[in-house]
């Protein structure tokens, strides 16, 4: 990691690590997931069936499917020592705690890809002017195409209410306004980042960044996972 990469993360609130995990490592997890999907599909009419999931609102389908699937060794493989060291260098100190890795699975064919009626949120409330509270990692277990249900993030949204940036109320108003969301956000200095890419890619995000699941418009299950790294005290 060089200083320009660190400065980019501080300014934008995100960073992509292409091919951070080997294809062999994530292929092992993917294989276990495919076995789990076969098990669920064999339970006709059960909680994991396609018809059962389709009865739920789009974004509730993610939580339901992810909770039904278990992959031993998920956390140890993805939140490994190399990533923890990288997070520590990026954040300026070692994480004080690390959340267990969670699956982020979206069923296929959820509908047309859209930026409307998304669930923009932050997982913790923290002062934009304060020290970095933590970093969230998003792992691509399989290739995720654009429109394939990847997490979306608003680059720069962690700096609302600071000089040269919009207020939180201005940003929320734009997110509620129909029309050209990308263009309206761009005029505020905010950009939409789609965490699509290749299996093994890792996206890092300042925990104060607004983000949301998106609609999986493809015929493939969206296979991702996430871990949160928390910091105490100011960076060095």
PDB file of C-alpha atoms in Angstrom:
ATOM      1  CA  UNK A   1       0.000   0.000   0.000  1.00  0.00           C
ATOM      2  CA  UNK A   2       1.367   3.429  -0.919  1.00  0.00           C
ATOM      3  CA  UNK A   3       0.402   6.857   0.405  1.00  0.00           C
ATOM      4  CA  UNK A   4      -1.743   7.691  -2.629  1.00  0.00           C
ATOM      5  CA  UNK A   5      -3.858   4.565  -2.056  1.00  0.00           C
ATOM      6  CA  UNK A   6      -4.288   5.478   1.607  1.00  0.00           C
ATOM      7  CA  UNK A   7      -5.183   9.082   0.725  1.00  0.00           C
ATOM      8  CA  UNK A   8      -7.731   7.834  -1.831  1.00  0.00           C
ATOM      9  CA  UNK A   9      -9.403   5.705   0.839  1.00  0.00           C
ATOM     10  CA  UNK A  10      -9.503   8.591   3.308  1.00  0.00           C
ATOM     11  CA  UNK A  11     -11.065  10.873   0.678  1.00  0.00           C
ATOM     12  CA  UNK A  12     -13.480   8.482  -1.040  1.00  0.00           C
ATOM     13  CA  UNK A  13     -14.190   6.004   1.750  1.00  0.00           C
ATOM     14  CA  UNK A  14     -13.596   2.914  -0.377  1.00  0.00           C
ATOM     15  CA  UNK A  15     -10.885   0.830  -2.018  1.00  0.00           C
ATOM     16  CA  UNK A  16     -10.899  -2.202  -4.313  1.00  0.00           C
ATOM     17  CA  UNK A  17      -8.302  -4.947  -3.917  1.00  0.00           C
ATOM     18  CA  UNK A  18      -8.404  -6.881  -7.181  1.00  0.00           C
ATOM     19  CA  UNK A  19      -7.626 -10.584  -6.843  1.00  0.00           C
ATOM     20  CA  UNK A  20      -6.728 -10.260  -3.155  1.00  0.00           C
ATOM     21  CA  UNK A  21      -7.823 -13.837  -2.474  1.00  0.00           C
ATOM     22  CA  UNK A  22      -6.714 -16.595  -4.815  1.00  0.00           C
ATOM     23  CA  UNK A  23      -9.247 -18.195  -7.111  1.00  0.00           C
ATOM     24  CA  UNK A  24      -8.454 -21.517  -5.437  1.00  0.00           C
ATOM     25  CA  UNK A  25      -9.402 -20.178  -1.991  1.00  0.00           C
ATOM     26  CA  UNK A  26     -12.735 -18.722  -3.073  1.00  0.00           C
ATOM     27  CA  UNK A  27     -13.484 -21.707  -5.334  1.00  0.00           C
ATOM     28  CA  UNK A  28     -13.497 -23.895  -2.238  1.00  0.00           C
ATOM     29  CA  UNK A  29     -16.094 -21.667  -0.596  1.00  0.00           C
ATOM     30  CA  UNK A  30     -18.120 -21.479  -3.807  1.00  0.00           C
ATOM     31  CA  UNK A  31     -18.179 -25.272  -4.043  1.00  0.00           C
ATOM     32  CA  UNK A  32     -19.526 -25.556  -0.499  1.00  0.00           C
ATOM     33  CA  UNK A  33     -22.183 -22.952  -1.300  1.00  0.00           C
ATOM     34  CA  UNK A  34     -23.292 -24.841  -4.414  1.00  0.00           C
ATOM     35  CA  UNK A  35     -23.645 -27.995  -2.295  1.00  0.00           C
ATOM     36  CA  UNK A  36     -25.792 -26.042   0.153  1.00  0.00           C
ATOM     37  CA  UNK A  37     -27.981 -24.689  -2.653  1.00  0.00           C
ATOM     38  CA  UNK A  38     -28.555 -28.245  -3.891  1.00  0.00           C
ATOM     39  CA  UNK A  39     -29.574 -29.282  -0.388  1.00  0.00           C
ATOM     40  CA  UNK A  40     -32.032 -26.406  -0.126  1.00  0.00           C
ATOM     41  CA  UNK A  41     -33.503 -26.971  -3.586  1.00  0.00           C
ATOM     42  CA  UNK A  42     -34.185 -30.603  -2.691  1.00  0.00           C
ATOM     43  CA  UNK A  43     -36.487 -29.430   0.098  1.00  0.00           C
ATOM     44  CA  UNK A  44     -39.523 -28.785  -2.064  1.00  0.00           C
ATOM     45  CA  UNK A  45     -41.735 -26.120  -0.616  1.00  0.00           C
ATOM     46  CA  UNK A  46     -39.285 -25.620   2.255  1.00  0.00           C
ATOM     47  CA  UNK A  47     -37.949 -22.326   3.585  1.00  0.00           C
ATOM     48  CA  UNK A  48     -35.106 -22.279   1.083  1.00  0.00           C
ATOM     49  CA  UNK A  49     -37.184 -22.990  -2.002  1.00  0.00           C
ATOM     50  CA  UNK A  50     -37.314 -20.423  -4.800  1.00  0.00           C
ATOM     51  CA  UNK A  51     -41.075 -20.011  -4.426  1.00  0.00           C
ATOM     52  CA  UNK A  52     -40.723 -19.392  -0.690  1.00  0.00           C
ATOM     53  CA  UNK A  53     -38.036 -16.733  -1.171  1.00  0.00           C
ATOM     54  CA  UNK A  54     -39.972 -14.983  -3.942  1.00  0.00           C
ATOM     55  CA  UNK A  55     -42.815 -14.325  -1.518  1.00  0.00           C
ATOM     56  CA  UNK A  56     -40.528 -12.044   0.489  1.00  0.00           C
ATOM     57  CA  UNK A  57     -39.625  -8.410  -0.326  1.00  0.00           C
ATOM     58  CA  UNK A  58     -36.502  -8.297  -2.518  1.00  0.00           C
ATOM     59  CA  UNK A  59     -33.998  -7.280   0.136  1.00  0.00           C
ATOM     60  CA  UNK A  60     -35.425  -9.605   2.796  1.00  0.00           C
ATOM     61  CA  UNK A  61     -34.613 -12.458   0.417  1.00  0.00           C
ATOM     62  CA  UNK A  62     -30.903 -11.754   0.988  1.00  0.00           C
ATOM     63  CA  UNK A  63     -31.091 -12.141   4.749  1.00  0.00           C
ATOM     64  CA  UNK A  64     -33.282 -15.225   4.516  1.00  0.00           C
ATOM     65  CA  UNK A  65     -31.117 -17.092   2.003  1.00  0.00           C
ATOM     66  CA  UNK A  66     -27.875 -16.111   3.761  1.00  0.00           C
ATOM     67  CA  UNK A  67     -29.182 -17.389   7.114  1.00  0.00           C
ATOM     68  CA  UNK A  68     -30.099 -20.773   5.640  1.00  0.00           C
ATOM     69  CA  UNK A  69     -26.586 -21.523   4.395  1.00  0.00           C
ATOM     70  CA  UNK A  70     -23.559 -22.475   6.504  1.00  0.00           C
ATOM     71  CA  UNK A  71     -19.972 -22.678   5.229  1.00  0.00           C
ATOM     72  CA  UNK A  72     -17.349 -23.972   7.698  1.00  0.00           C
ATOM     73  CA  UNK A  73     -14.077 -22.036   7.535  1.00  0.00           C
ATOM     74  CA  UNK A  74     -15.638 -18.991   5.859  1.00  0.00           C
ATOM     75  CA  UNK A  75     -14.253 -16.449   8.329  1.00  0.00           C
ATOM     76  CA  UNK A  76     -10.789 -17.976   8.608  1.00  0.00           C
ATOM     77  CA  UNK A  77     -10.390 -18.087   4.821  1.00  0.00           C
ATOM     78  CA  UNK A  78     -11.613 -14.578   4.011  1.00  0.00           C
ATOM     79  CA  UNK A  79     -10.634 -12.506   7.084  1.00  0.00           C
ATOM     80  CA  UNK A  80      -7.115 -13.924   7.099  1.00  0.00           C
ATOM     81  CA  UNK A  81      -3.932 -12.542   8.657  1.00  0.00           C
ATOM     82  CA  UNK A  82      -2.886 -10.826   5.422  1.00  0.00           C
ATOM     83  CA  UNK A  83      -6.139  -8.877   5.258  1.00  0.00           C
ATOM     84  CA  UNK A  84      -6.011  -7.984   8.963  1.00  0.00           C
ATOM     85  CA  UNK A  85      -2.494  -6.611   8.459  1.00  0.00           C
ATOM     86  CA  UNK A  86      -3.649  -4.584   5.434  1.00  0.00           C
ATOM     87  CA  UNK A  87      -6.622  -3.206   7.415  1.00  0.00           C
ATOM     88  CA  UNK A  88      -4.284  -2.225  10.266  1.00  0.00           C
ATOM     89  CA  UNK A  89      -1.977  -0.331   7.911  1.00  0.00           C
ATOM     90  CA  UNK A  90      -4.888   1.380   6.169  1.00  0.00           C
ATOM     91  CA  UNK A  91      -6.533   2.367   9.453  1.00  0.00           C
ATOM     92  CA  UNK A  92      -3.314   3.382  11.204  1.00  0.00           C
ATOM     93  CA  UNK A  93      -3.767   0.900  14.077  1.00  0.00           C
ATOM     94  CA  UNK A  94      -4.742  -2.693  14.664  1.00  0.00           C
ATOM     95  CA  UNK A  95      -8.479  -3.484  14.818  1.00  0.00           C
ATOM     96  CA  UNK A  96      -9.776  -3.690  18.379  1.00  0.00           C
ATOM     97  CA  UNK A  97     -12.415  -6.246  17.349  1.00  0.00           C
ATOM     98  CA  UNK A  98     -13.413  -8.185  14.253  1.00  0.00           C
ATOM     99  CA  UNK A  99     -16.948  -9.314  13.514  1.00  0.00           C
ATOM    100  CA  UNK A 100     -17.540 -12.880  12.331  1.00  0.00           C
ATOM    101  CA  UNK A 101     -17.802 -13.061   8.540  1.00  0.00           C
ATOM    102  CA  UNK A 102     -21.376 -13.169   7.225  1.00  0.00           C
ATOM    103  CA  UNK A 103     -22.635 -14.391   3.873  1.00  0.00           C
ATOM    104  CA  UNK A 104     -24.389 -12.004   1.481  1.00  0.00           C
ATOM    105  CA  UNK A 105     -26.402 -14.149  -0.935  1.00  0.00           C
ATOM    106  CA  UNK A 106     -29.013 -12.880  -3.384  1.00  0.00           C
ATOM    107  CA  UNK A 107     -31.349 -15.178  -5.329  1.00  0.00           C
ATOM    108  CA  UNK A 108     -31.266 -14.812  -9.127  1.00  0.00           C
ATOM    109  CA  UNK A 109     -33.860 -13.043 -11.265  1.00  0.00           C
ATOM    110  CA  UNK A 110     -35.064 -10.581  -8.623  1.00  0.00           C
ATOM    111  CA  UNK A 111     -36.229  -8.110 -11.259  1.00  0.00           C
ATOM    112  CA  UNK A 112     -34.888  -5.249 -13.324  1.00  0.00           C
ATOM    113  CA  UNK A 113     -31.760  -3.480 -12.107  1.00  0.00           C
ATOM    114  CA  UNK A 114     -32.719  -0.105 -10.626  1.00  0.00           C
ATOM    115  CA  UNK A 115     -31.482   2.717  -8.399  1.00  0.00           C
ATOM    116  CA  UNK A 116     -34.983   3.436  -7.100  1.00  0.00           C
ATOM    117  CA  UNK A 117     -36.337   2.390  -3.696  1.00  0.00           C
ATOM    118  CA  UNK A 118     -33.006   1.110  -2.419  1.00  0.00           C
ATOM    119  CA  UNK A 119     -32.207   0.686   1.269  1.00  0.00           C
ATOM    120  CA  UNK A 120     -29.383   3.211   1.800  1.00  0.00           C
ATOM    121  CA  UNK A 121     -28.002   2.993   5.336  1.00  0.00           C
ATOM    122  CA  UNK A 122     -24.923   3.024   7.572  1.00  0.00           C
ATOM    123  CA  UNK A 123     -24.254   0.255  10.058  1.00  0.00           C
ATOM    124  CA  UNK A 124     -22.953   2.584  12.771  1.00  0.00           C
ATOM    125  CA  UNK A 125     -23.414   6.269  13.559  1.00  0.00           C
ATOM    126  CA  UNK A 126     -20.110   8.121  13.829  1.00  0.00           C
ATOM    127  CA  UNK A 127     -18.850  11.692  13.555  1.00  0.00           C
ATOM    128  CA  UNK A 128     -17.569  12.499  10.022  1.00  0.00           C
ATOM    129  CA  UNK A 129     -14.947  14.731  11.649  1.00  0.00           C
ATOM    130  CA  UNK A 130     -13.861  12.052  14.111  1.00  0.00           C
ATOM    131  CA  UNK A 131     -11.361   9.200  13.727  1.00  0.00           C
ATOM    132  CA  UNK A 132     -12.075   6.276  11.437  1.00  0.00           C
ATOM    133  CA  UNK A 133     -14.395   3.984  13.460  1.00  0.00           C
ATOM    134  CA  UNK A 134     -13.829   0.899  11.359  1.00  0.00           C
ATOM    135  CA  UNK A 135     -13.571  -0.700   7.937  1.00  0.00           C
ATOM    136  CA  UNK A 136     -16.000  -3.106   6.337  1.00  0.00           C
ATOM    137  CA  UNK A 137     -14.708  -5.693   3.872  1.00  0.00           C
ATOM    138  CA  UNK A 138     -16.895  -7.127   1.110  1.00  0.00           C
ATOM    139  CA  UNK A 139     -15.662 -10.365  -0.463  1.00  0.00           C
ATOM    140  CA  UNK A 140     -16.580 -11.630  -3.943  1.00  0.00           C
ATOM    141  CA  UNK A 141     -16.860 -15.412  -3.715  1.00  0.00           C
ATOM    142  CA  UNK A 142     -17.917 -15.704  -7.350  1.00  0.00           C
ATOM    143  CA  UNK A 143     -17.841 -13.312 -10.300  1.00  0.00           C
ATOM    144  CA  UNK A 144     -20.492 -10.613  -9.796  1.00  0.00           C
ATOM    145  CA  UNK A 145     -21.624  -8.878 -12.976  1.00  0.00           C
ATOM    146  CA  UNK A 146     -22.968  -5.316 -13.096  1.00  0.00           C
ATOM    147  CA  UNK A 147     -26.637  -5.549 -12.160  1.00  0.00           C
ATOM    148  CA  UNK A 148     -25.907  -8.821 -10.359  1.00  0.00           C
ATOM    149  CA  UNK A 149     -26.962  -7.714  -6.884  1.00  0.00           C
ATOM    150  CA  UNK A 150     -23.629  -6.287  -5.728  1.00  0.00           C
ATOM    151  CA  UNK A 151     -23.533  -3.943  -2.756  1.00  0.00           C
ATOM    152  CA  UNK A 152     -23.652  -0.266  -3.801  1.00  0.00           C
ATOM    153  CA  UNK A 153     -21.815   2.435  -1.843  1.00  0.00           C
ATOM    154  CA  UNK A 154     -21.841   6.236  -1.965  1.00  0.00           C
ATOM    155  CA  UNK A 155     -18.199   7.286  -2.227  1.00  0.00           C
ATOM    156  CA  UNK A 156     -17.631  10.455  -0.228  1.00  0.00           C
ATOM    157  CA  UNK A 157     -20.782  10.124   1.877  1.00  0.00           C
ATOM    158  CA  UNK A 158     -18.675   9.581   5.023  1.00  0.00           C
ATOM    159  CA  UNK A 159     -17.631  13.252   4.771  1.00  0.00           C
ATOM    160  CA  UNK A 160     -21.102  14.842   4.874  1.00  0.00           C
ATOM    161  CA  UNK A 161     -21.396  17.947   7.039  1.00  0.00           C
ATOM    162  CA  UNK A 162     -17.718  18.790   6.440  1.00  0.00           C
ATOM    163  CA  UNK A 163     -16.305  21.683   4.405  1.00  0.00           C
ATOM    164  CA  UNK A 164     -17.086  21.442   0.700  1.00  0.00           C
ATOM    165  CA  UNK A 165     -19.496  18.521   1.124  1.00  0.00           C
ATOM    166  CA  UNK A 166     -23.306  18.425   1.365  1.00  0.00           C
ATOM    167  CA  UNK A 167     -25.139  18.140   4.647  1.00  0.00           C
ATOM    168  CA  UNK A 168     -26.670  14.809   5.643  1.00  0.00           C
ATOM    169  CA  UNK A 169     -30.152  16.259   5.107  1.00  0.00           C
ATOM    170  CA  UNK A 170     -29.250  17.399   1.569  1.00  0.00           C
ATOM    171  CA  UNK A 171     -27.957  13.940   0.733  1.00  0.00           C
ATOM    172  CA  UNK A 172     -31.014  12.196   2.143  1.00  0.00           C
ATOM    173  CA  UNK A 173     -33.274  14.509   0.135  1.00  0.00           C
ATOM    174  CA  UNK A 174     -31.469  13.648  -3.110  1.00  0.00           C
ATOM    175  CA  UNK A 175     -31.775   9.930  -2.346  1.00  0.00           C
ATOM    176  CA  UNK A 176     -35.551  10.333  -1.971  1.00  0.00           C
ATOM    177  CA  UNK A 177     -35.977  12.402  -5.149  1.00  0.00           C
ATOM    178  CA  UNK A 178     -36.981  10.514  -8.347  1.00  0.00           C
ATOM    179  CA  UNK A 179     -34.940  11.125 -11.486  1.00  0.00           C
ATOM    180  CA  UNK A 180     -31.272  11.010 -12.407  1.00  0.00           C
ATOM    181  CA  UNK A 181     -29.819   9.807  -9.109  1.00  0.00           C
ATOM    182  CA  UNK A 182     -26.266   9.397 -10.404  1.00  0.00           C
ATOM    183  CA  UNK A 183     -26.261  12.885 -11.878  1.00  0.00           C
ATOM    184  CA  UNK A 184     -27.823  14.483  -8.806  1.00  0.00           C
ATOM    185  CA  UNK A 185     -25.308  12.789  -6.512  1.00  0.00           C
ATOM    186  CA  UNK A 186     -22.394  13.737  -8.769  1.00  0.00           C
ATOM    187  CA  UNK A 187     -23.360  17.401  -8.424  1.00  0.00           C
ATOM    188  CA  UNK A 188     -23.001  16.970  -4.650  1.00  0.00           C
ATOM    189  CA  UNK A 189     -19.550  15.394  -4.985  1.00  0.00           C
ATOM    190  CA  UNK A 190     -20.870  11.884  -4.283  1.00  0.00           C
ATOM    191  CA  UNK A 191     -20.409   8.889  -6.594  1.00  0.00           C
ATOM    192  CA  UNK A 192     -22.166   5.504  -6.697  1.00  0.00           C
ATOM    193  CA  UNK A 193     -19.737   2.572  -6.480  1.00  0.00           C
ATOM    194  CA  UNK A 194     -20.952  -0.887  -7.534  1.00  0.00           C
ATOM    195  CA  UNK A 195     -18.978  -3.707  -5.910  1.00  0.00           C
ATOM    196  CA  UNK A 196     -19.054  -5.966  -8.963  1.00  0.00           C
ATOM    197  CA  UNK A 197     -15.976  -7.796 -10.208  1.00  0.00           C
ATOM    198  CA  UNK A 198     -14.145 -11.089 -10.199  1.00  0.00           C
ATOM    199  CA  UNK A 199     -14.067 -13.880  -7.630  1.00  0.00           C
ATOM    200  CA  UNK A 200     -11.326 -13.071  -5.113  1.00  0.00           C
ATOM    201  CA  UNK A 201     -11.767  -9.300  -5.266  1.00  0.00           C
ATOM    202  CA  UNK A 202     -12.204  -7.495  -1.942  1.00  0.00           C
ATOM    203  CA  UNK A 203     -13.808  -4.080  -1.476  1.00  0.00           C
ATOM    204  CA  UNK A 204     -12.968  -2.049   1.632  1.00  0.00           C
ATOM    205  CA  UNK A 205     -15.308   0.659   2.923  1.00  0.00           C
ATOM    206  CA  UNK A 206     -15.230   3.247   5.705  1.00  0.00           C
ATOM    207  CA  UNK A 207     -18.021   2.202   8.084  1.00  0.00           C
ATOM    208  CA  UNK A 208     -19.545   5.700   7.835  1.00  0.00           C
ATOM    209  CA  UNK A 209     -20.247   5.319   4.096  1.00  0.00           C
ATOM    210  CA  UNK A 210     -23.885   4.953   3.019  1.00  0.00           C
ATOM    211  CA  UNK A 211     -24.458   1.669   1.210  1.00  0.00           C
ATOM    212  CA  UNK A 212     -27.248  -0.658   0.122  1.00  0.00           C
ATOM    213  CA  UNK A 213     -27.930  -4.072  -1.374  1.00  0.00           C
ATOM    214  CA  UNK A 214     -29.078  -3.918  -4.985  1.00  0.00           C
ATOM    215  CA  UNK A 215     -31.414  -5.954  -7.165  1.00  0.00           C
ATOM    216  CA  UNK A 216     -29.940  -9.093  -8.741  1.00  0.00           C
ATOM    217  CA  UNK A 217     -31.194  -8.956 -12.322  1.00  0.00           C
ATOM    218  CA  UNK A 218     -29.022 -11.867 -13.519  1.00  0.00           C
ATOM    219  CA  UNK A 219     -29.656 -15.623 -13.648  1.00  0.00           C
ATOM    220  CA  UNK A 220     -26.879 -16.321 -11.126  1.00  0.00           C
ATOM    221  CA  UNK A 221     -26.937 -16.304  -7.339  1.00  0.00           C
ATOM    222  CA  UNK A 222     -24.985 -13.317  -5.999  1.00  0.00           C
ATOM    223  CA  UNK A 223     -22.236 -14.792  -3.788  1.00  0.00           C
ATOM    224  CA  UNK A 224     -20.548 -12.301  -1.478  1.00  0.00           C
ATOM    225  CA  UNK A 225     -19.633 -12.094   2.199  1.00  0.00           C
ATOM    226  CA  UNK A 226     -18.726  -9.313   4.604  1.00  0.00           C
ATOM    227  CA  UNK A 227     -16.683  -8.651   7.735  1.00  0.00           C
ATOM    228  CA  UNK A 228     -16.453  -5.520   9.888  1.00  0.00           C
ATOM    229  CA  UNK A 229     -13.195  -4.417  11.527  1.00  0.00           C
ATOM    230  CA  UNK A 230     -13.588  -1.937  14.408  1.00  0.00           C
ATOM    231  CA  UNK A 231     -11.023   0.550  15.753  1.00  0.00           C
ATOM    232  CA  UNK A 232     -10.597   2.230  19.132  1.00  0.00           C
ATOM    233  CA  UNK A 233      -8.872   5.595  19.507  1.00  0.00           C
ATOM    234  CA  UNK A 234      -7.198   7.847  16.914  1.00  0.00           C
ATOM    235  CA  UNK A 235      -4.958   6.549  14.138  1.00  0.00           C
ATOM    236  CA  UNK A 236      -1.185   6.776  14.385  1.00  0.00           C
TER     237      UNK A 236
END
